[in-house]
PDB file of C-alpha atoms in Angstrom:
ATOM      1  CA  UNK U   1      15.046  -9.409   8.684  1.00 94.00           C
ATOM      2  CA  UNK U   2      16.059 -10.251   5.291  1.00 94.00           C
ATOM      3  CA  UNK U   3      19.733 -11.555   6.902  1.00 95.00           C
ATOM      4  CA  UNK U   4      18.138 -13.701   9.361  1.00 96.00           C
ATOM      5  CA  UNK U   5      15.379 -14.902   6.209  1.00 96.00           C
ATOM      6  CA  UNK U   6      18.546 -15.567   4.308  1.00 96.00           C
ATOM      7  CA  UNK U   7      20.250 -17.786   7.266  1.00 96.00           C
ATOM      8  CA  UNK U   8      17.330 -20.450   7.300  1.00 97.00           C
ATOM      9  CA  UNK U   9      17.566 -20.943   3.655  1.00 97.00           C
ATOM     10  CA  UNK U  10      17.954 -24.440   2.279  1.00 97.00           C
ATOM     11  CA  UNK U  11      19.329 -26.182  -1.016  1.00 97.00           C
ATOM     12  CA  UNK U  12      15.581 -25.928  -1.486  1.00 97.00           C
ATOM     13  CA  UNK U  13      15.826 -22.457  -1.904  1.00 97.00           C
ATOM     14  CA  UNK U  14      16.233 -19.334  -3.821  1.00 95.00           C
ATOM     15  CA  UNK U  15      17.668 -16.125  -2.798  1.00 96.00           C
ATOM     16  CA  UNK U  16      16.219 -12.899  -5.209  1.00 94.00           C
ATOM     17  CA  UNK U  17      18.623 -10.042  -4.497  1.00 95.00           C
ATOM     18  CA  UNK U  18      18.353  -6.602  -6.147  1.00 92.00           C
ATOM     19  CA  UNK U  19      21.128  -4.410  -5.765  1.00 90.00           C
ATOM     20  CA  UNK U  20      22.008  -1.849  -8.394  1.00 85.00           C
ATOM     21  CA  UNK U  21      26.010  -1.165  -7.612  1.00 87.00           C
ATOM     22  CA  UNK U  22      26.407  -4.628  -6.337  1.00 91.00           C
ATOM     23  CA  UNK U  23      28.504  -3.285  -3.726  1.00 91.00           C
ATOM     24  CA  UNK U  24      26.191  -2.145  -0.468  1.00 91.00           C
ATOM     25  CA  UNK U  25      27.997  -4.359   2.446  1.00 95.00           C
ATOM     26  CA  UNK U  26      24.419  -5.396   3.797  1.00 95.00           C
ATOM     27  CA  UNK U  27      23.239  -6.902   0.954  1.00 96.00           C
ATOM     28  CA  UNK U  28      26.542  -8.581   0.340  1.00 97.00           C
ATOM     29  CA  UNK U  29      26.555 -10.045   4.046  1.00 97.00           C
ATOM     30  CA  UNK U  30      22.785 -11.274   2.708  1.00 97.00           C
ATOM     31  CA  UNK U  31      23.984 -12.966  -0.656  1.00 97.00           C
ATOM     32  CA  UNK U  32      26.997 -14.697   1.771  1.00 97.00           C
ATOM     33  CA  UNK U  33      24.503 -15.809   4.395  1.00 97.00           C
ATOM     34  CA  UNK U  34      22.188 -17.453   1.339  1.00 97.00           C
ATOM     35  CA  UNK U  35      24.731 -19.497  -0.033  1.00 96.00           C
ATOM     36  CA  UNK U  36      25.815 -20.201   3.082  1.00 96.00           C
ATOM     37  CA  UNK U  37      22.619 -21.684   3.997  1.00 96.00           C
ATOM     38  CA  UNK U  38      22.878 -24.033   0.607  1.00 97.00           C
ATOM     39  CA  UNK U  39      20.390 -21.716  -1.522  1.00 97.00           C
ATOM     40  CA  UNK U  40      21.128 -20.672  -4.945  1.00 97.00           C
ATOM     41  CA  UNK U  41      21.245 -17.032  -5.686  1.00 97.00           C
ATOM     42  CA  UNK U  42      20.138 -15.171  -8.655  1.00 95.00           C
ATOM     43  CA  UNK U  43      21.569 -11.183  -8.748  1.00 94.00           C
ATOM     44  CA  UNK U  44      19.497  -8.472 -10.324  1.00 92.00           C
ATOM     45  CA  UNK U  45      22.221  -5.286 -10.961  1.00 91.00           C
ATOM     46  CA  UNK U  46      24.194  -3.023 -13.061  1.00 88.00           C
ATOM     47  CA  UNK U  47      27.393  -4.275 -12.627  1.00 89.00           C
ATOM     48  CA  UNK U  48      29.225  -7.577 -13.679  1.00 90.00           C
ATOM     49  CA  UNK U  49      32.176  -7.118 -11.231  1.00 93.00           C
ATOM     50  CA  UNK U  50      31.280  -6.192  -7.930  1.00 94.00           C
ATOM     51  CA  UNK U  51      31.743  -7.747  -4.294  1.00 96.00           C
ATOM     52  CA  UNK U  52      28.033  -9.139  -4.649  1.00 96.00           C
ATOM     53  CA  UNK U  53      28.503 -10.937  -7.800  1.00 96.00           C
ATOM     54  CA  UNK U  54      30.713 -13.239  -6.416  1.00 96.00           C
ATOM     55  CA  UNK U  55      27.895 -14.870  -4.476  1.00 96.00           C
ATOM     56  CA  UNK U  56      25.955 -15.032  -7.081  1.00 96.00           C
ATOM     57  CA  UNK U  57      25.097 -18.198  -9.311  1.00 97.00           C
ATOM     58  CA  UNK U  58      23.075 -16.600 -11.966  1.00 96.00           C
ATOM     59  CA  UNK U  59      23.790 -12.884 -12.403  1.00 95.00           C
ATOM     60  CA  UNK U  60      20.737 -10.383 -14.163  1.00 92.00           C
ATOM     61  CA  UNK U  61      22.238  -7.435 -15.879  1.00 90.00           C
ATOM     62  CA  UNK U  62      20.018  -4.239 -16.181  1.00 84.00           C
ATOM     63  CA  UNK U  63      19.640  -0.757 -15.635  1.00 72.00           C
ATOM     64  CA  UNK U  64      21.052   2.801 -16.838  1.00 65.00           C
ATOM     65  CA  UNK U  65      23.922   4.704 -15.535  1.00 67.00           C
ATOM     66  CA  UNK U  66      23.020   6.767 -13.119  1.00 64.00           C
ATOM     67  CA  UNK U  67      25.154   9.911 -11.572  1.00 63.00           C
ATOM     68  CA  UNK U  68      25.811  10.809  -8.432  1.00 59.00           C
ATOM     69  CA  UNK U  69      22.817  13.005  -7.618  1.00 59.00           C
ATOM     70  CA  UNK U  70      20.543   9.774  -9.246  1.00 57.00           C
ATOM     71  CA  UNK U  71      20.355   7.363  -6.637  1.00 62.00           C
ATOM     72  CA  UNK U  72      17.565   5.106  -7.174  1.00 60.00           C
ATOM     73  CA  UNK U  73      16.354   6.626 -10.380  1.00 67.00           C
ATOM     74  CA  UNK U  74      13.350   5.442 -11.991  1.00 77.00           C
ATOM     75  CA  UNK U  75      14.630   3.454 -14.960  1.00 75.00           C
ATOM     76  CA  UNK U  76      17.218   1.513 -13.352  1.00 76.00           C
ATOM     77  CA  UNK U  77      13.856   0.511 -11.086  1.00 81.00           C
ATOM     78  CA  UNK U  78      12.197  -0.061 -14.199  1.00 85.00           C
ATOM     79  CA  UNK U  79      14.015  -2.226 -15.576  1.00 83.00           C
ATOM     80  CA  UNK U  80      14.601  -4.230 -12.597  1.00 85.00           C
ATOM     81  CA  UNK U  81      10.949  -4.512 -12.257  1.00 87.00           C
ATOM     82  CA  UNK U  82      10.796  -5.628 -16.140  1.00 88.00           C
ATOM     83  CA  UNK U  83      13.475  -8.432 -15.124  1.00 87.00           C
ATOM     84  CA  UNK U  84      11.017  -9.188 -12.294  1.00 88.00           C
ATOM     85  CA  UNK U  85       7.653  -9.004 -14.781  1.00 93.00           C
ATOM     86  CA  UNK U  86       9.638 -11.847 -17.037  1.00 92.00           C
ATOM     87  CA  UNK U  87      10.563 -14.026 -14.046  1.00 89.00           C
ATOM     88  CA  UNK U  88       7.274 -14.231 -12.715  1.00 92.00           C
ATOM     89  CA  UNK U  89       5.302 -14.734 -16.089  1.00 95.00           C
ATOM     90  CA  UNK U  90       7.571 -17.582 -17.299  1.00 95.00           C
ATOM     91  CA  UNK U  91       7.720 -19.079 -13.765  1.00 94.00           C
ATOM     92  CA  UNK U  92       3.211 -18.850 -14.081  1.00 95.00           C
ATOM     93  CA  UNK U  93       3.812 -20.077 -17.295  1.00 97.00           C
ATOM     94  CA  UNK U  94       5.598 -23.187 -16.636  1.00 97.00           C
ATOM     95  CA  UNK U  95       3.507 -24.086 -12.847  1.00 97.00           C
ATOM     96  CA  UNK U  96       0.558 -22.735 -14.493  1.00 97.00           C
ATOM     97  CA  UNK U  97      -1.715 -25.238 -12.637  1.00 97.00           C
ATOM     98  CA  UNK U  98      -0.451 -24.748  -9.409  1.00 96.00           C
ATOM     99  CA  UNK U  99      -0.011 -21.107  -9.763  1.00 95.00           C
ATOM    100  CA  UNK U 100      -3.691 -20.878 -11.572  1.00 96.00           C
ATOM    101  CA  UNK U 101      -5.201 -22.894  -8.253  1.00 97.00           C
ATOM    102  CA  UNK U 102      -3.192 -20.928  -6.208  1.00 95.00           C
ATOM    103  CA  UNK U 103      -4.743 -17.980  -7.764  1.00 94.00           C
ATOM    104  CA  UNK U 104      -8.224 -19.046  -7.461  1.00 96.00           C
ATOM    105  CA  UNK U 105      -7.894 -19.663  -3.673  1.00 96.00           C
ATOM    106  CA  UNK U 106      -6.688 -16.275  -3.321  1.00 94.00           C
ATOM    107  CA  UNK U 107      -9.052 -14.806  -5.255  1.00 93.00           C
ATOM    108  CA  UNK U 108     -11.776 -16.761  -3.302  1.00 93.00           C
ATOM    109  CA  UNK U 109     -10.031 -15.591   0.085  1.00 95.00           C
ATOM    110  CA  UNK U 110     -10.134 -11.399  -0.825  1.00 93.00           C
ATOM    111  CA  UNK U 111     -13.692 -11.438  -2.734  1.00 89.00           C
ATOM    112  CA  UNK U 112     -15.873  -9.936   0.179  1.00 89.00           C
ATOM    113  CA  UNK U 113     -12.342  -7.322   0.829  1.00 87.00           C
ATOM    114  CA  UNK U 114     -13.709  -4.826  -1.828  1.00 82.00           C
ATOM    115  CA  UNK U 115     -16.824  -2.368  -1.419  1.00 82.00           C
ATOM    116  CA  UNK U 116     -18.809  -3.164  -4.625  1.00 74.00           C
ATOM    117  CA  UNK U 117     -19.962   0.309  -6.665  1.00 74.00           C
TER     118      UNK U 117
END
C-alpha cells in the first residue's frame, strides 16, 4: 500500500519515511517511487550513509545503537517518535488556524463516540 501511496505522489507532496538502518529494500523501492512521483522526502534513521539516504532531501538523524538481538528497541522508537512530536507541534504551530479549525471539526465529529461516566 504504502508503494502504490508513494506512486501517486505529486511535487505537492511529502513523503515521511522511518527506517532505522536505512537499508530495508522495500522501503528504499518506497523513497525511489516518491521522488519519482515529484514529492520531496524527509528520512527519519540512524544512519547518514545508507541506500535510503540517497533519496532523501532532508535526512533526520536519531536513535541508539542497537545489537543484533535489539531489533526495534524501544528508544530508537522513542526517539523517532520525539522527531515526530517536534514535526507535528511546529507544523500546528505555524497553520495554527487551520489546524485549530481542523481540530474543532473533529472534535465536533467524535463528541457523542465516548460513553460519559
Amino acid at each position: 500500500m504504502q508503494l502504490i501511496t508513494a506512486s501517486t505522489l505529486n511535487a505537492d507532496d511529502v513523503a515521511l519515511i522511518f527506517s532505522y538502518s536505512g537499508s530495508t529494500k522495500d522501503t528504499v523501492e518506497i523513497a525511489k517511487s516518491a521522488k519519482r512521483a515529484g514529492a520531496k522526502t524527509i528520512l527519519i534513521t540512524r544512519f547518514q550513509k545508507s541506500p535510503l539516504t540517497e533519496y532523501a532531501d532532508i535526512i533526520l538523524l536519531c536513535g541508539a545503537n542497537e545489537g543484533t538481538l535489539q531489533k526495534g528497541s524501544t528508544s530508537a522508537e522513542i526517539s523517532q517518535l520525539f522527531l515526530v512530536d517536534i514535526l507535528y507541534s511546529e507544523y500546528y504551530r505555524r497553520h495554527y488556524q487551520v489546524c485549530k479549525e481542523n481540530w474543532e471539526k473533529t472534535k465536533a465529529a467524535i463528541a457523542d463516540k465516548n460513553y460519559s461516566f
